[in-house]
PDB file of N, CA and C in Angstrom:
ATOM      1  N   UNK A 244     -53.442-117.503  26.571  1.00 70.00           N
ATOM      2  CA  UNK A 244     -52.628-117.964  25.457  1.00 70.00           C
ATOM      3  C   UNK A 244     -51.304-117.214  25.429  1.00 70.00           C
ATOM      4  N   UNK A 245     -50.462-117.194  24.257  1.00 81.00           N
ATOM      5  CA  UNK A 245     -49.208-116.594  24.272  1.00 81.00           C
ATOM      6  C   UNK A 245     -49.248-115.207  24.486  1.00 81.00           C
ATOM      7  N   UNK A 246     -50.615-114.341  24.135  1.00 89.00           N
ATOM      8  CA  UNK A 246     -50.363-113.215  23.873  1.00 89.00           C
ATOM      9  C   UNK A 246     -50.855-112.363  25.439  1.00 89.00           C
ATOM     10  N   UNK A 247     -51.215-113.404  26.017  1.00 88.00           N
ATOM     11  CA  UNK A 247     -52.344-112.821  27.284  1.00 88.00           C
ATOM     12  C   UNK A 247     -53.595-112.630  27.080  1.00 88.00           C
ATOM     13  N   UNK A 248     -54.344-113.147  25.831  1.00 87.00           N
ATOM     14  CA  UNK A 248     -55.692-113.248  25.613  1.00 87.00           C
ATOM     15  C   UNK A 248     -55.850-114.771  26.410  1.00 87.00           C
ATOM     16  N   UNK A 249     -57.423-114.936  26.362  1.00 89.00           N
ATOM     17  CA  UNK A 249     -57.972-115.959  27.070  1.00 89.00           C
ATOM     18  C   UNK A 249     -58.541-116.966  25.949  1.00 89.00           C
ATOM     19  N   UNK A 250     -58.201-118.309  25.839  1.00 88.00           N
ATOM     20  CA  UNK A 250     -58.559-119.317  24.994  1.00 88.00           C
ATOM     21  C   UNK A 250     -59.863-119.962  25.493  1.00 88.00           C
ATOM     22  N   UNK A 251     -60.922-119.441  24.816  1.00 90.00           N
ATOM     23  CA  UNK A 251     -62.364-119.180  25.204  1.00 90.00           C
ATOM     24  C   UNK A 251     -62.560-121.223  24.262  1.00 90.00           C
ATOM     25  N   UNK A 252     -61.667-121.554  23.317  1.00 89.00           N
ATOM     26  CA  UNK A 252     -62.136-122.766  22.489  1.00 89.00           C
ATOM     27  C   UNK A 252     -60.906-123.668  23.009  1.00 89.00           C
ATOM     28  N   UNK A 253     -60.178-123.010  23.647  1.00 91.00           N
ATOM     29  CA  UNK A 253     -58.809-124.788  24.483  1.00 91.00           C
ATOM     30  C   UNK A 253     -60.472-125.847  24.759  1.00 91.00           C
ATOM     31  N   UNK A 254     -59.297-127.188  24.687  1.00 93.00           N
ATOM     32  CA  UNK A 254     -59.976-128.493  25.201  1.00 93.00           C
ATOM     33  C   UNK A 254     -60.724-127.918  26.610  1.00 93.00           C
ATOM     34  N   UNK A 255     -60.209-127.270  27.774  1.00 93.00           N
ATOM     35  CA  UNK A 255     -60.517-126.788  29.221  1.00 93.00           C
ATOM     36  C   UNK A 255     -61.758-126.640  29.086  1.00 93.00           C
ATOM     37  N   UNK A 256     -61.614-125.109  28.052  1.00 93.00           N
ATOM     38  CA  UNK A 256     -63.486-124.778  28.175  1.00 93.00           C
ATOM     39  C   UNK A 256     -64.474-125.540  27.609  1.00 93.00           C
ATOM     40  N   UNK A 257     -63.866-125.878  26.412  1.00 93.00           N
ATOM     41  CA  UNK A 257     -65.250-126.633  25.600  1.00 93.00           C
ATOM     42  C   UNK A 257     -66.075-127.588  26.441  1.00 93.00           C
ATOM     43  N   UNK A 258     -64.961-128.526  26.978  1.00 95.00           N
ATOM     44  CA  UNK A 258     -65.366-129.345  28.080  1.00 95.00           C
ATOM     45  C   UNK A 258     -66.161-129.051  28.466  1.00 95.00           C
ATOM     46  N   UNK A 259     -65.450-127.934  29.826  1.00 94.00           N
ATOM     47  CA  UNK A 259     -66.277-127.205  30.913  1.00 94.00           C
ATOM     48  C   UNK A 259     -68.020-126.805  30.209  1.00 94.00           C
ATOM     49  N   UNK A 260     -67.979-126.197  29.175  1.00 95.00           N
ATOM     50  CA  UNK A 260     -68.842-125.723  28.382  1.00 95.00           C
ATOM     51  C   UNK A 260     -70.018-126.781  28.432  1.00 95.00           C
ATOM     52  N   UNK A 261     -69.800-127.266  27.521  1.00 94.00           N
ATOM     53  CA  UNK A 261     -70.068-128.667  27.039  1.00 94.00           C
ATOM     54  C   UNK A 261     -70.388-129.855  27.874  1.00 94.00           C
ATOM     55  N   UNK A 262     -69.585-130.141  28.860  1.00 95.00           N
ATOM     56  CA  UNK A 262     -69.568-130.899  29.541  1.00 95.00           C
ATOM     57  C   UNK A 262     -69.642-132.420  28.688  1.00 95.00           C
ATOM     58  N   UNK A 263     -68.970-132.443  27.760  1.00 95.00           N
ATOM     59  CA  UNK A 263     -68.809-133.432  27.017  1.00 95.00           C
ATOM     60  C   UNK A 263     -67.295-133.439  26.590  1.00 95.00           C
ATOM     61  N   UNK A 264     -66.320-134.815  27.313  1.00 93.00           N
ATOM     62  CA  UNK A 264     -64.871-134.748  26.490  1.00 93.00           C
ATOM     63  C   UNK A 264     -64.449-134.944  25.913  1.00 93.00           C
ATOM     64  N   UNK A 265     -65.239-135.241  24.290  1.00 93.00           N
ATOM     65  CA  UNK A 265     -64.974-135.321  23.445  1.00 93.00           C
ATOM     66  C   UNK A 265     -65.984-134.037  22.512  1.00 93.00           C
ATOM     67  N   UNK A 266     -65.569-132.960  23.213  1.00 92.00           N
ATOM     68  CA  UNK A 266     -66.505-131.844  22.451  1.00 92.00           C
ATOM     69  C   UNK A 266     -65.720-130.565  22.671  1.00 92.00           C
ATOM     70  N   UNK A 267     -64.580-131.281  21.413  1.00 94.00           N
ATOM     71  CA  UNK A 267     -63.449-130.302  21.570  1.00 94.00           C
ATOM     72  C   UNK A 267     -63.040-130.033  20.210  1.00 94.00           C
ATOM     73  N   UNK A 268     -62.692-128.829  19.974  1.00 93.00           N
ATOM     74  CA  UNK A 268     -62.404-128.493  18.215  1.00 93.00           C
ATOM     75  C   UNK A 268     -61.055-128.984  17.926  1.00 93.00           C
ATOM     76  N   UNK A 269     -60.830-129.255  16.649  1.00 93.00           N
ATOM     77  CA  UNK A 269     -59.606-130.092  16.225  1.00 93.00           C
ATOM     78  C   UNK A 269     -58.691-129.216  15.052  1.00 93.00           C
ATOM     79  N   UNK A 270     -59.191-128.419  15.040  1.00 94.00           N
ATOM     80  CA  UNK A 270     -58.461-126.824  14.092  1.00 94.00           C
ATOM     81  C   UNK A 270     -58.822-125.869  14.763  1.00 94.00           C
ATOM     82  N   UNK A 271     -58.051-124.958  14.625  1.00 94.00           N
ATOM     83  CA  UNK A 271     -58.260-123.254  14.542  1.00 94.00           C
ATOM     84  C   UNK A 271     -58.586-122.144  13.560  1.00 94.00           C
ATOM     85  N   UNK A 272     -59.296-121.094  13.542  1.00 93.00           N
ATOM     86  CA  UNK A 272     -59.140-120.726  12.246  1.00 93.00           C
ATOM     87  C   UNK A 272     -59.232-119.290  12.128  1.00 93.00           C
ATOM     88  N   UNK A 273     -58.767-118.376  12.216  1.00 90.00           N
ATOM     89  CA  UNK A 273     -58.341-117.230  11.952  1.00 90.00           C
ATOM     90  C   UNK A 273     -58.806-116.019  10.669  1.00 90.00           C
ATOM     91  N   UNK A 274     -59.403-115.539  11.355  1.00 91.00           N
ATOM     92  CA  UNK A 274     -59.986-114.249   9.882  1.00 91.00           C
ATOM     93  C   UNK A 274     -58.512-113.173  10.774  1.00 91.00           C
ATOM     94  N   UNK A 275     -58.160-112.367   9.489  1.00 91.00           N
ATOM     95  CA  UNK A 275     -57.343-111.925   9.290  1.00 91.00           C
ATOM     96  C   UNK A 275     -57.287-110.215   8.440  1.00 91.00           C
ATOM     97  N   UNK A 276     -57.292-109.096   9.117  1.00 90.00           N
ATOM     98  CA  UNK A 276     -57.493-107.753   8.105  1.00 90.00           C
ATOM     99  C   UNK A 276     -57.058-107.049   8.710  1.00 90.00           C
ATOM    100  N   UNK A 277     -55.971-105.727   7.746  1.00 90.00           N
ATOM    101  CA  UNK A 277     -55.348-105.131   8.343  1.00 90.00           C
ATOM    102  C   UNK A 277     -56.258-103.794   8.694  1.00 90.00           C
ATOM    103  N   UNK A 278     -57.014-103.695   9.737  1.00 88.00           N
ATOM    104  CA  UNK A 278     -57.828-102.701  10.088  1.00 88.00           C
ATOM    105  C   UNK A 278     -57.228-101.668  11.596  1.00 88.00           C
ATOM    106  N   UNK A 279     -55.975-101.769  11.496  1.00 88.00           N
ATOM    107  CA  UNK A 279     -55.838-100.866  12.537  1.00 88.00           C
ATOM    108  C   UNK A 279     -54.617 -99.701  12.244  1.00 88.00           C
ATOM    109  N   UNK A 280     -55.881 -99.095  11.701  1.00 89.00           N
ATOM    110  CA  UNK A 280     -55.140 -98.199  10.576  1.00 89.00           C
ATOM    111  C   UNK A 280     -54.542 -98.596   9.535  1.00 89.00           C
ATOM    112  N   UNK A 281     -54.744 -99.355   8.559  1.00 88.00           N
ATOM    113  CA  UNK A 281     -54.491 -99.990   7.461  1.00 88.00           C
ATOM    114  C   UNK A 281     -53.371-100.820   7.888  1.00 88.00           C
ATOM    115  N   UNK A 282     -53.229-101.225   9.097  1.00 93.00           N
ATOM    116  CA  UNK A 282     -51.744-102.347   9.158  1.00 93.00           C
ATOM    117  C   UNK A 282     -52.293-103.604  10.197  1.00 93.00           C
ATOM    118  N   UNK A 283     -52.138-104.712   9.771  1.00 93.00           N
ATOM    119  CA  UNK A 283     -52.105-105.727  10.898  1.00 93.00           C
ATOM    120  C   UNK A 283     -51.771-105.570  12.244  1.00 93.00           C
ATOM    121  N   UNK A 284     -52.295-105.741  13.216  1.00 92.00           N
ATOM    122  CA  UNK A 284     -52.037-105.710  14.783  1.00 92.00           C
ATOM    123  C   UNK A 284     -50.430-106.446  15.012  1.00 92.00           C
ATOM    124  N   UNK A 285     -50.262-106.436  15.829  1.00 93.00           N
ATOM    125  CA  UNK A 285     -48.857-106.966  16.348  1.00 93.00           C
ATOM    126  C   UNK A 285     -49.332-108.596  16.432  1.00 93.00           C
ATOM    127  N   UNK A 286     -50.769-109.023  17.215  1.00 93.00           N
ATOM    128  CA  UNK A 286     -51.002-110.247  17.439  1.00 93.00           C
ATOM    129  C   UNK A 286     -51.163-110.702  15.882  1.00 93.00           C
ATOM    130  N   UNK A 287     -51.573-110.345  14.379  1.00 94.00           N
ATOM    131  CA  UNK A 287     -51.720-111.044  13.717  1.00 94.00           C
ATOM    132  C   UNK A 287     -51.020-111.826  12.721  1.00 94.00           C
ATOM    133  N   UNK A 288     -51.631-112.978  12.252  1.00 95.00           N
ATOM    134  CA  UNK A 288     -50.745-114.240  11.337  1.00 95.00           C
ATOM    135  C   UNK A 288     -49.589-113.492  10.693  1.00 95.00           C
ATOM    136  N   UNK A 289     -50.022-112.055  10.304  1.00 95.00           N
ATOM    137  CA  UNK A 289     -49.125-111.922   9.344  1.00 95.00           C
ATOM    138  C   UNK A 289     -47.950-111.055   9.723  1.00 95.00           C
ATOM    139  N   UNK A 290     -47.552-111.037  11.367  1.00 95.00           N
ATOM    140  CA  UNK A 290     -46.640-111.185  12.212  1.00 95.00           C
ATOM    141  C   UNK A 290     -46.073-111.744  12.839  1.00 95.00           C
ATOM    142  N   UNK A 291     -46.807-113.162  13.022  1.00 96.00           N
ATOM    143  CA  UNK A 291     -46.443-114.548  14.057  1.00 96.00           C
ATOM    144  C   UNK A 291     -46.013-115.413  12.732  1.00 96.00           C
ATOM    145  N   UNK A 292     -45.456-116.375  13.489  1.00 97.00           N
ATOM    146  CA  UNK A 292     -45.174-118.202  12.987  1.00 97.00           C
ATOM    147  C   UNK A 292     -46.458-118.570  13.575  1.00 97.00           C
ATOM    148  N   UNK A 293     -46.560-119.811  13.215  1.00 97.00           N
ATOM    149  CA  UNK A 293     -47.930-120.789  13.942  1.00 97.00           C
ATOM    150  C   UNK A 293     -47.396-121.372  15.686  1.00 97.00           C
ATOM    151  N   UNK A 294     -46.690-121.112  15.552  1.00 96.00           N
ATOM    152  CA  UNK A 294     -45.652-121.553  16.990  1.00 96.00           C
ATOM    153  C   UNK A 294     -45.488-120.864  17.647  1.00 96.00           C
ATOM    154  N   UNK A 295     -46.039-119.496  17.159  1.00 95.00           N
ATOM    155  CA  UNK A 295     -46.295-118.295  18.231  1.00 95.00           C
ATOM    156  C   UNK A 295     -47.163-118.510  19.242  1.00 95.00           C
ATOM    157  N   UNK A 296     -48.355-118.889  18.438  1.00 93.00           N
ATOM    158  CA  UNK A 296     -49.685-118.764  18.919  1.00 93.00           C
ATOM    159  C   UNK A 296     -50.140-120.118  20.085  1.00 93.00           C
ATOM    160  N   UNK A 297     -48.763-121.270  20.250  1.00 92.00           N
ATOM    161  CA  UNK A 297     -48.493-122.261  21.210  1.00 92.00           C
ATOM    162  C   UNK A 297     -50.004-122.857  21.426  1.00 92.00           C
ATOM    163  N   UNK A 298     -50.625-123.494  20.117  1.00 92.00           N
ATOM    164  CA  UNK A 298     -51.686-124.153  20.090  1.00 92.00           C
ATOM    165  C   UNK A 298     -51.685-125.543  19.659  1.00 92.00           C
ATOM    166  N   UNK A 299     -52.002-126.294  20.550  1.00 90.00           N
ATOM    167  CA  UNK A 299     -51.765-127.726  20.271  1.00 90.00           C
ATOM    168  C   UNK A 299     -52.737-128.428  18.557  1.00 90.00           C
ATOM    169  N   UNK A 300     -53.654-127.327  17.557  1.00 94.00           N
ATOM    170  CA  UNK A 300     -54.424-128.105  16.733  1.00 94.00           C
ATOM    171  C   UNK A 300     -54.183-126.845  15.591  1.00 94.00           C
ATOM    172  N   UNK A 301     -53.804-127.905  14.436  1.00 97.00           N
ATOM    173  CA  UNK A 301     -53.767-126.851  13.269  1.00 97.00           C
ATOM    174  C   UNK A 301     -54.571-125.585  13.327  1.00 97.00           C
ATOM    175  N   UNK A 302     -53.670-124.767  12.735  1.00 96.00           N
ATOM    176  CA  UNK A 302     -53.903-123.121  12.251  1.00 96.00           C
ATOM    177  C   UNK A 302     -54.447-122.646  10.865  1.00 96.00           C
ATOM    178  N   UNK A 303     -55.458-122.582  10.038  1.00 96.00           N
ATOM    179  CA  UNK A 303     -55.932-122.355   9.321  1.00 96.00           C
ATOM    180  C   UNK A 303     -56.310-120.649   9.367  1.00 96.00           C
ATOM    181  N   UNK A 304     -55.696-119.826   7.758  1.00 95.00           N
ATOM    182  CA  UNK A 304     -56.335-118.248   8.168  1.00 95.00           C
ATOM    183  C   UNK A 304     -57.215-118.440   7.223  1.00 95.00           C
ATOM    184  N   UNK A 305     -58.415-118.397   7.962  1.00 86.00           N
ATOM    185  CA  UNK A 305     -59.579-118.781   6.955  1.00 86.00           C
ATOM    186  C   UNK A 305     -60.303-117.665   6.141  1.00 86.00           C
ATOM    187  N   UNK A 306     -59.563-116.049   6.063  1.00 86.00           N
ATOM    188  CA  UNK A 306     -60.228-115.051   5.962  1.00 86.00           C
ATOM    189  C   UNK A 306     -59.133-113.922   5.654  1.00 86.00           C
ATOM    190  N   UNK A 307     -59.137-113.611   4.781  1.00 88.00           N
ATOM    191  CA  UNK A 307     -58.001-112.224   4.196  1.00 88.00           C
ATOM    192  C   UNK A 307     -58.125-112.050   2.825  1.00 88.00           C
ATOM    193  N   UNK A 308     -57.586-110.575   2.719  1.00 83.00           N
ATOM    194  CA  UNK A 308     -57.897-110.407   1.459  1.00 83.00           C
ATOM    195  C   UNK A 308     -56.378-108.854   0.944  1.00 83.00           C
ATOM    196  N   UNK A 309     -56.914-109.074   0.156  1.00 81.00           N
ATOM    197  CA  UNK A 309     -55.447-107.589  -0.663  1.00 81.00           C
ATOM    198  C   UNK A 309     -55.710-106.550  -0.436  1.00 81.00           C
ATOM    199  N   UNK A 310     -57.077-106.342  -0.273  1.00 80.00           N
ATOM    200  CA  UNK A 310     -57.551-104.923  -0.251  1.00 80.00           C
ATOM    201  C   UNK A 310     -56.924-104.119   1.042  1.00 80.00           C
ATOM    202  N   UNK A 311     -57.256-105.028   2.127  1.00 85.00           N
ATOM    203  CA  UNK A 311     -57.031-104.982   3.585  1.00 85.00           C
ATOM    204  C   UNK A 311     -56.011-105.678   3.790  1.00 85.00           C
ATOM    205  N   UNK A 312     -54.809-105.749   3.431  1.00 87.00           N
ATOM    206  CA  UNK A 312     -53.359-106.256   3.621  1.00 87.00           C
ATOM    207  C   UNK A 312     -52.095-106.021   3.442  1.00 87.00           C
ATOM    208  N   UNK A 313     -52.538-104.591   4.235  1.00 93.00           N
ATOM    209  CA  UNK A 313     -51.248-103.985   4.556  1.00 93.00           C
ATOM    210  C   UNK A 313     -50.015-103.377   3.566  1.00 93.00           C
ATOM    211  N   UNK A 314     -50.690-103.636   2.407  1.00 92.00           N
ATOM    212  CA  UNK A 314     -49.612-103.117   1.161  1.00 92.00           C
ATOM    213  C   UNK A 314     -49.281-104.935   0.945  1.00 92.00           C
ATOM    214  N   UNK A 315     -49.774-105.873   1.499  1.00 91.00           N
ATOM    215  CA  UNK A 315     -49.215-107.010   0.424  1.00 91.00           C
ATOM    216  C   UNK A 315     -50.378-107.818  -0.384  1.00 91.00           C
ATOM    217  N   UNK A 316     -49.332-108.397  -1.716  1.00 86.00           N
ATOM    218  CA  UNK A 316     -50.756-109.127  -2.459  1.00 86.00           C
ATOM    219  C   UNK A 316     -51.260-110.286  -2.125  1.00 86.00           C
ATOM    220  N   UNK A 317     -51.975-110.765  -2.613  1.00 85.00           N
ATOM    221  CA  UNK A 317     -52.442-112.170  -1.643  1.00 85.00           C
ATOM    222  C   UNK A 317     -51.360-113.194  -1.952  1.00 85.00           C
ATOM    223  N   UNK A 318     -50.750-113.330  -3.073  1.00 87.00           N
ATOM    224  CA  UNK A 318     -50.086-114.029  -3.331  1.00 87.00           C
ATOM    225  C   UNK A 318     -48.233-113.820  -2.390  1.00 87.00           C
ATOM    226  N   UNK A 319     -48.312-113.029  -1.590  1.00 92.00           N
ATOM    227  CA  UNK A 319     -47.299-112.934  -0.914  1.00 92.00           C
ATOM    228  C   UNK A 319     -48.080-113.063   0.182  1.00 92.00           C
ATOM    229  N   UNK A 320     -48.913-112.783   1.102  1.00 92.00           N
ATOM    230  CA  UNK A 320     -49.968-113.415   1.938  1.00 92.00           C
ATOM    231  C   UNK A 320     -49.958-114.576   2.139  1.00 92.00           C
ATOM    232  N   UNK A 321     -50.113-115.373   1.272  1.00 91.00           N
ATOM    233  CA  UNK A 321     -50.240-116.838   0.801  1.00 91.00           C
ATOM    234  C   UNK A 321     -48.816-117.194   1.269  1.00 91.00           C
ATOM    235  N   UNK A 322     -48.058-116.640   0.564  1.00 93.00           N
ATOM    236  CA  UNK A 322     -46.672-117.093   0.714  1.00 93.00           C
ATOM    237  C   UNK A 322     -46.077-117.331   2.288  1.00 93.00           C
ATOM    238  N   UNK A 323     -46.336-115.765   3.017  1.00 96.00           N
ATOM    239  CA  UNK A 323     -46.173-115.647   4.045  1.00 96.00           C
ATOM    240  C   UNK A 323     -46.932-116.883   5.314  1.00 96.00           C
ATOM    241  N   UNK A 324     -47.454-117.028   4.841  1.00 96.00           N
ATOM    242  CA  UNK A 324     -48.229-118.195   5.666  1.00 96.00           C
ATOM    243  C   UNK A 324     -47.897-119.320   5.919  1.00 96.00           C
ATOM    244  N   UNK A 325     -47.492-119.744   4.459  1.00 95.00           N
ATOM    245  CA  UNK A 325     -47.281-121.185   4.242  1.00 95.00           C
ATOM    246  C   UNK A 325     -45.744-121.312   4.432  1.00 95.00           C
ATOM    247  N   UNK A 326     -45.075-120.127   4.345  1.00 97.00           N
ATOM    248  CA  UNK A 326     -43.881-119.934   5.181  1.00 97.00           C
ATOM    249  C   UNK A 326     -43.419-119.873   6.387  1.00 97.00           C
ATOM    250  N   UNK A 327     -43.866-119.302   7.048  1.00 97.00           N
ATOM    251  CA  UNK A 327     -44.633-119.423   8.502  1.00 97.00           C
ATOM    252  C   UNK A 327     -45.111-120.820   9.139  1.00 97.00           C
ATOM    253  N   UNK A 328     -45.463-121.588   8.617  1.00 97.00           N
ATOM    254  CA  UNK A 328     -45.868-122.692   9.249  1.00 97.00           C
ATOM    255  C   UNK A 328     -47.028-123.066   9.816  1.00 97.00           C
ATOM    256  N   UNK A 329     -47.726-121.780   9.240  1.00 97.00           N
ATOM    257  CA  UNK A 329     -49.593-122.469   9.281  1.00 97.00           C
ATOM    258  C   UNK A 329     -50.353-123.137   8.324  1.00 97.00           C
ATOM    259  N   UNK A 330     -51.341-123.920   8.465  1.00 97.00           N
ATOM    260  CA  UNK A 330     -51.314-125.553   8.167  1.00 97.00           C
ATOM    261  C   UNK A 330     -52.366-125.282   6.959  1.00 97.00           C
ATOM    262  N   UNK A 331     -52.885-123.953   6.217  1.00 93.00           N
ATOM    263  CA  UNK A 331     -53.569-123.698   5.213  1.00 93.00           C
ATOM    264  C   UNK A 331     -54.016-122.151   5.005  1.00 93.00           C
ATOM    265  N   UNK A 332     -54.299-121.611   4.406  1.00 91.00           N
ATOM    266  CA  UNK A 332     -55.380-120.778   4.113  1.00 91.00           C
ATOM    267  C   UNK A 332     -56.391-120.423   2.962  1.00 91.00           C
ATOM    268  N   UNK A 333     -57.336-119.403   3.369  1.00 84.00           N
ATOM    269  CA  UNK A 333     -57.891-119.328   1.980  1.00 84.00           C
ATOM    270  C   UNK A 333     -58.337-118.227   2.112  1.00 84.00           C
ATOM    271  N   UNK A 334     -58.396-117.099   0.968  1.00 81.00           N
ATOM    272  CA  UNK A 334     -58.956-115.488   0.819  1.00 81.00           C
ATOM    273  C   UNK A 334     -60.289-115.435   1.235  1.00 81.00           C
ATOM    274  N   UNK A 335     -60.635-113.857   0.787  1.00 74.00           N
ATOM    275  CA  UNK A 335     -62.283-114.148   0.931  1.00 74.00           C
ATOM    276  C   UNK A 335     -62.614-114.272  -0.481  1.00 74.00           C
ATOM    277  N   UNK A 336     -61.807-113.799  -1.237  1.00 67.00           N
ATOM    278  CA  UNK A 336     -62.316-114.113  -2.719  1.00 67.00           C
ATOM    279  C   UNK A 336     -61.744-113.913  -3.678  1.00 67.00           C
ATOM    280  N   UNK A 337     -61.626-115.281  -5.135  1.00 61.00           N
ATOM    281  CA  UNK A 337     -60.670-114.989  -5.802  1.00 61.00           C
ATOM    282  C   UNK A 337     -60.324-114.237  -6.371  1.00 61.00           C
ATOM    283  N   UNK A 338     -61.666-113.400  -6.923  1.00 59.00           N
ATOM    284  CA  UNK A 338     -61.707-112.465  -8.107  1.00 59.00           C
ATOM    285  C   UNK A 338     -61.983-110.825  -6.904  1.00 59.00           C
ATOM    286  N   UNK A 339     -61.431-109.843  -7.200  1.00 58.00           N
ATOM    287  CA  UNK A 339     -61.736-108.728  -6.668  1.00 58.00           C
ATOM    288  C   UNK A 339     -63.444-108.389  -7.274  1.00 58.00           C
ATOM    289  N   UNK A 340     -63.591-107.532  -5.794  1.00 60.00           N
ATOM    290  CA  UNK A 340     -64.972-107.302  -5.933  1.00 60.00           C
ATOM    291  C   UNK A 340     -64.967-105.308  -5.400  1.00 60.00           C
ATOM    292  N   UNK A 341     -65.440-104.914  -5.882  1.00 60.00           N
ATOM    293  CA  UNK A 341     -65.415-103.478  -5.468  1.00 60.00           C
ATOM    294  C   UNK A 341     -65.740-103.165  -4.009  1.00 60.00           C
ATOM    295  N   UNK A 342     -64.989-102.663  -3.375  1.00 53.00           N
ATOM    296  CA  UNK A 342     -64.647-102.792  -1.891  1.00 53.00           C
ATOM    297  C   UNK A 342     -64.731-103.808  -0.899  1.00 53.00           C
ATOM    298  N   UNK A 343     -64.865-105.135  -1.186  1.00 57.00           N
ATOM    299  CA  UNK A 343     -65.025-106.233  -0.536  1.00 57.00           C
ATOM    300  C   UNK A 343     -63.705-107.345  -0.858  1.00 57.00           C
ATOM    301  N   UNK A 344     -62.917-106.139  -1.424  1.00 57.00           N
ATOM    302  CA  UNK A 344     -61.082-107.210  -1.679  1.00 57.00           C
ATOM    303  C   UNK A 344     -61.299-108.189  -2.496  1.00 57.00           C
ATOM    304  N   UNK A 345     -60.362-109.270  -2.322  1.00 59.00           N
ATOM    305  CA  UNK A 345     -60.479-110.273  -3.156  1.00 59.00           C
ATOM    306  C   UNK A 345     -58.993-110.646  -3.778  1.00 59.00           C
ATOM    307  N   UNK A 346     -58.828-111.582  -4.060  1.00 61.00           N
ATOM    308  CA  UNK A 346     -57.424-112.055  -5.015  1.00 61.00           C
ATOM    309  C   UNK A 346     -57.105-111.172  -6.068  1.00 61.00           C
ATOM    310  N   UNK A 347     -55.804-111.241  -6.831  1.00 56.00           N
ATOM    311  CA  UNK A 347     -55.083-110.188  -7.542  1.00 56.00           C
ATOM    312  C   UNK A 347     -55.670-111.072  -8.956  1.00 56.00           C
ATOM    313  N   UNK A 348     -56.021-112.012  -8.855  1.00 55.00           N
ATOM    314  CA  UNK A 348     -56.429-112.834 -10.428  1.00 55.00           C
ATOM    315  C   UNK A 348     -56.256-114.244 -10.077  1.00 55.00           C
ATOM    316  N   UNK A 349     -57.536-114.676 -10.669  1.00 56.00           N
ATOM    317  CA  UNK A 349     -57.284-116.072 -10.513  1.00 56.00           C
ATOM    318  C   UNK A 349     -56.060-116.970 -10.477  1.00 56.00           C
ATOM    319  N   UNK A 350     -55.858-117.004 -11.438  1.00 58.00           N
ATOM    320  CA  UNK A 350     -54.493-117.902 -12.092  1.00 58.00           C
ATOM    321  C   UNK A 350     -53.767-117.470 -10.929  1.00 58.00           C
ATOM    322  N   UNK A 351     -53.062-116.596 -10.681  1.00 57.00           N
ATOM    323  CA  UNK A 351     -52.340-115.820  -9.892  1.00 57.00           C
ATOM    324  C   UNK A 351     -51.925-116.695  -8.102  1.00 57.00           C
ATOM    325  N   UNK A 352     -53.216-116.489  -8.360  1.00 60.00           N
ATOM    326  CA  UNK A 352     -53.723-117.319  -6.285  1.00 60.00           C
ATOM    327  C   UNK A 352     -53.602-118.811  -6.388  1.00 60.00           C
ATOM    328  N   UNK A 353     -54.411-119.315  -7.864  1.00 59.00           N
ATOM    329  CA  UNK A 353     -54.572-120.875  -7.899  1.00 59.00           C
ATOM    330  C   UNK A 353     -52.818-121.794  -7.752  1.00 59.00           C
ATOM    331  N   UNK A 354     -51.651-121.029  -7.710  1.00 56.00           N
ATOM    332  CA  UNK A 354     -50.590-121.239  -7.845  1.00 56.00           C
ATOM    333  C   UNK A 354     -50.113-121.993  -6.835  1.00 56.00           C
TER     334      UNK A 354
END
């Protein structure tokens, strides 16, 4: 792929996999946490455009949260994304939960 990782889910492998050509995924979807040393990797969403990642099927970050985001709130998370040009996301949860992150407040995220 763009970054020099190997696209283990392109149309190529599933195929190959599968051996069926129509047994190919039609999104992508991305968990997302800033765990390397409290900051996002260089490869992640919340460093790229969706046009980084030179994938022919929507980009969904199906997984992030405030706790683990780098000093931002979800609601700039959110922002960043949908600024960016990936095709949705969603937290791990709206309401904070004691060490398991979560949204800054409902209302807040539902925006």
């Amino acid at each position: 792929d763009s970054f020099g990782y190997t696209n283990y889910w392109s149309d190529e492998c599933m195929i190959k996999a599968g051996n069926k050509t129509n047994g190919i995924i039609d999104f992508a979807q991305f968990h997302s946490y800033a765990q390397d040393n409290g900051h996002y990797n260089e490869h992640a969403p919340f460093h790229q455009k969706k046009e980084d990642y030179n994938l022919s099927v929507p980009i969904v970050i199906g997984e992030f949260d405030e706790e683990m985001g780098d000093g931002m709130t979800s609601v700039q998370q959110f922002t960043y994304l949908y600024g960016n040009g990936f095709d949705g996301s969603w937290e791990w949860g709206l309401e904070p939960v004691a060490n398991c992150g979560g949204c800054d407040g409902t209302e807040t995220c539902m925006k």
